[in-house]
Amino acid sequence: MPSVAIAGAGLVGALNACFFAQKGWDVSVYEFRKDIRTMKHVQGRSINLALSQRGKSALEAVGLREYIVNQGVPLYARLVHNKDGKTFSRQPYGKPGEHIVSINRRHLNEVMITQAEKSPNVKFFFEHKVKNVDYEKKQLVVQCTSQPSRIPTFGTRAASQDHGEIHVEADLILACDGAYSAVRRSLMTIPRFDFSQDYIEHGYVELNIMANNNKFAFEENVFHLWPRGHFTLIALANRDKTFTVTIFAPFSEFEKHMSTTEDVLLFFEENFPDAFRLLGKEHITETFNRVKPQPLVSIKCSPHSFFDNLVLMGDAAHAMVPFYGQGMNCGFEDCLVFSETLEEHDNDIASAVRAYSEKRVNDAHTINDLAMYNYEELKDLVNRNSYKLRKKFDTIMNMIFPKSWIPLYSMVTFTRIPYSEVIERRKRQDKILSTLLTTASAVAFIGAFMGMFSNRAKFGF
Amino acid sequence: MPSVAIAGAGLVGALNACFFAQKGWDVSVYEFRKDIRTMKHVQGRSINLALSQRGKSALEAVGLREYIVNQGVPLYARLVHNKDGKTFSRQPYGKPGEHIVSINRRHLNEVMITQAEKSPNVKFFFEHKVKNVDYEKKQLVVQCTSQPSRIPTFGTRAASQDHGEIHVEADLILACDGAYSAVRRSLMTIPRFDFSQDYIEHGYVELNIMANNNKFAFEENVFHLWPRGHFTLIALANRDKTFTVTIFAPFSEFEKHMSTTEDVLLFFEENFPDAFRLLGKEHITETFNRVKPQPLVSIKCSPHSFFDNLVLMGDAAHAMVPFYGQGMNCGFEDCLVFSETLEEHDNDIASAVRAYSEKRVNDAHTINDLAMYNYEELKDLVNRNSYKLRKKFDTIMNMIFPKSWIPLYSMVTFTRIPYSEVIERRKRQDKILSTLLTTASAVAFIGAFMGMFSNRAKFGF
């Protein structure tokens, strides 16, 4: 069987391990952290994720869908909280029943590692930091941070050891080592490798609302949203009846209005009165004293594949701002698309790797742009009438043409239509809508014009 | 005196060494190549450069302007070669006398190194590869490739040596290590560091036209240009009466029409008949057998400064496509602007470093974009009537308003107006021009309308 070396045992790395475990390949996964299943606290990104169709399809393919979905909390709508702390507006995500699932990141990751490890052909090497790619030799350079290393015990071949660095040889290398991917960084000088990383002006801070007598403090099956122009608060329910609450604001806003305890309490009380009461003064104070706002980055690159045997996947290929809830879903779909592509190419690694990149780069760029666009939407748009009107129009059109007119959000969230096709379809919808509007206003204009003559007096001339 | 460690002894690194030599600082320069003054062949970028006002001003400040300019060939105009190989059109760069100077890269680099080395406070360490920045300690990590290293002999302090790596400490670190800057690469994971590298679809191959009986084969004081839509040939004169000729074409075009000897000769003969005769079949064949088309990258990043003591300059901060001839000029102006900023801040490194980045990032982004825009222009635009008309209009306006209406190319090339202000001024010009055109067409329309009634017969009704 061919061998695959995976950099990173995060969500995408662990899911890839499940995929290749199933295929019977020799799988070795190198992860610089300790085994998260043995850790008390896991540092890093948000603990909250929203699983949608693409992610579910990928989990389905490795037999984990049902189990994972049952561990989550379904969310059917956005619930917008107004500034008075009392009134709300509700926006369903899709048709009745359509929903996303709020999932705990750590739990999901643990389940996938355990699932992959059930196969005797899969080995995880924790505390093994992937340092770079030796691209003369097409090898992964790994450093063990807890001597002695157990490589090679299985699967891929340790080609050499030097200065504590181990050169790992494999038929296929999957770089799933996240937004700050060491593998990708070592490819930066390869000619014609396009790359960009853009930080947005917003940062975020995560807080928690505790369960209230073992009950959810807010309605649990909605995505709570406090859009306030250039800053926004969100809250997602967890299975343990807590809520993970995140505030997004420009760094300048954090500095200006949230740098002292007094200021931050006042800021929350004024802008999010209902959330403020449930978060509590003490928790807000403690959190803002402990953590700094974290930055948000958008990463694009092209190609996603190199040397006929290396693929970048997940955040390593396309870290995105979190405002479309597609970061993990896109990463999971990467695994599924690559698995499908390998099958289409009869497991010919070189041709599958090339074909994957050709297909996937465009899709990744598209969802990256959409996430950035939704950044605007979450900030403010959801409260605008034009946005609500369009949403209503899309819903009606979808009722008339259920297959051909699917609202943008639904195409992204509830289908596996390739992201790049999603945007093409949206453009066609926009064109039709604009034709309709032009026609309608022409009709209205002619109507008004005719009316002018029949009702001159009305207009005063 | 404070110490400065410079990564790279290329054009920008060597010029910085001259600036700080003059200031009396302790200067050490780390360059991975051997001393180019002792080398037979220097691998790397184009040997041809066009020096314009910004570069000249920087050289002036270190007392090298006159010497360097006298070693170059002045160019007063573009000479466009038509496809028949016989007819031309001439486009002066500016007012009579205004010119750029064709300079040999290697010679320029050597002169600057020699000039800097005259100061006893400057030391060049060749065959010392800058590997990265240790940003906990704010030190440059350098590896000597020819043992034993002579560090520390002067100036900056070698903080420690380990595994052949030397940690260099200095009050100021200037990263001038080029488009593939190792320093910049080691800063990639710093939060809120925006970065992009974009390769254009064009690559280039460099050729030479020999002197003809010790005479220039073409007119020497013009920039020769063969614009052919999506590919272009250029030629610049050298002091030794040769011409450096560069073909720019999409990689796909190189593959399609220049991959066999037969094809490439046919391609040159058809598209550039006059250049073809002078280049000669043998030289074209030999060159295309020996070298592959080289890629062209555009790099932007922000900020340009880090930790209060490190600055990225030249291509390390803003590699650009070569179509405005401003890569070196912008890099040289970096040195001048930084020197001026230090003086404005009474040599307070931390505040100068911050102020420099705040000012310079915008200018660098602007010239980067302009170079990309000129990529279009060089390809085709120069032959279009709209372009020629605008050029004429700008020339006339400049005669009427010599200070306030300077053509775009002239502002970039013959002034030190900050690039970002250049583009603001151009926008104002465009606005005025569009108002004039609207007014003119309104007048023309009214004129025609009035005429319609007085000359109905003419229009046939």
Short mmCIF file of N, CA, C and O in Angstrom, two decimals, chain B residues 2 28 34 66 105 160 176 261 323 373 409 419 425 433:
data_model
loop_
_atom_site.label_atom_id
_atom_site.label_comp_id
_atom_site.label_asym_id
_atom_site.label_seq_id
_atom_site.Cartn_x
_atom_site.Cartn_y
_atom_site.Cartn_z
N PRO B 2 26.13 54.24 17.37
CA PRO B 2 25.27 53.06 17.30
C PRO B 2 25.78 52.08 16.24
O PRO B 2 26.57 52.45 15.37
N SER B 28 28.04 46.59 9.83
CA SER B 28 28.48 45.28 9.34
C SER B 28 27.44 44.77 8.36
O SER B 28 26.24 44.87 8.59
N LYS B 34 30.00 35.34 -2.52
CA LYS B 34 31.37 35.85 -2.41
C LYS B 34 31.36 37.32 -2.79
O LYS B 34 30.40 37.84 -3.36
N GLU B 66 27.67 61.73 -9.53
CA GLU B 66 28.35 62.13 -10.76
C GLU B 66 29.13 60.97 -11.36
O GLU B 66 29.03 60.67 -12.55
N ARG B 105 24.38 46.85 -13.59
CA ARG B 105 24.09 46.51 -12.20
C ARG B 105 25.35 46.14 -11.42
O ARG B 105 25.60 46.62 -10.33
N SER B 160 26.29 35.10 20.26
CA SER B 160 26.58 33.72 20.57
C SER B 160 26.84 32.96 19.28
O SER B 160 26.46 33.40 18.20
N CYS B 176 18.01 43.96 3.70
CA CYS B 176 18.07 44.33 2.28
C CYS B 176 18.43 43.06 1.52
O CYS B 176 19.29 43.08 0.64
N THR B 261 14.34 25.24 -31.39
CA THR B 261 15.23 26.20 -32.07
C THR B 261 14.53 26.79 -33.29
O THR B 261 14.55 28.01 -33.51
N PHE B 323 8.42 47.02 -15.07
CA PHE B 323 7.91 47.80 -16.20
C PHE B 323 7.80 49.30 -15.98
O PHE B 323 7.32 50.03 -16.85
N TYR B 373 0.59 48.39 -13.61
CA TYR B 373 -0.20 49.08 -14.62
C TYR B 373 0.64 49.30 -15.89
O TYR B 373 0.15 49.12 -17.01
N TYR B 409 4.32 59.89 -15.82
CA TYR B 409 5.65 59.28 -15.98
C TYR B 409 6.75 60.21 -15.48
O TYR B 409 7.71 59.77 -14.84
N TYR B 419 5.60 58.76 -4.10
CA TYR B 419 4.77 57.99 -5.04
C TYR B 419 3.28 58.12 -4.72
O TYR B 419 2.45 58.22 -5.62
N ARG B 425 -2.09 63.25 -7.35
CA ARG B 425 -2.06 64.31 -8.37
C ARG B 425 -2.64 63.82 -9.69
O ARG B 425 -3.35 64.53 -10.37
N LEU B 433 -9.53 66.42 -16.51
CA LEU B 433 -9.65 66.00 -17.91
C LEU B 433 -11.05 65.50 -18.22
O LEU B 433 -11.64 65.85 -19.25
#
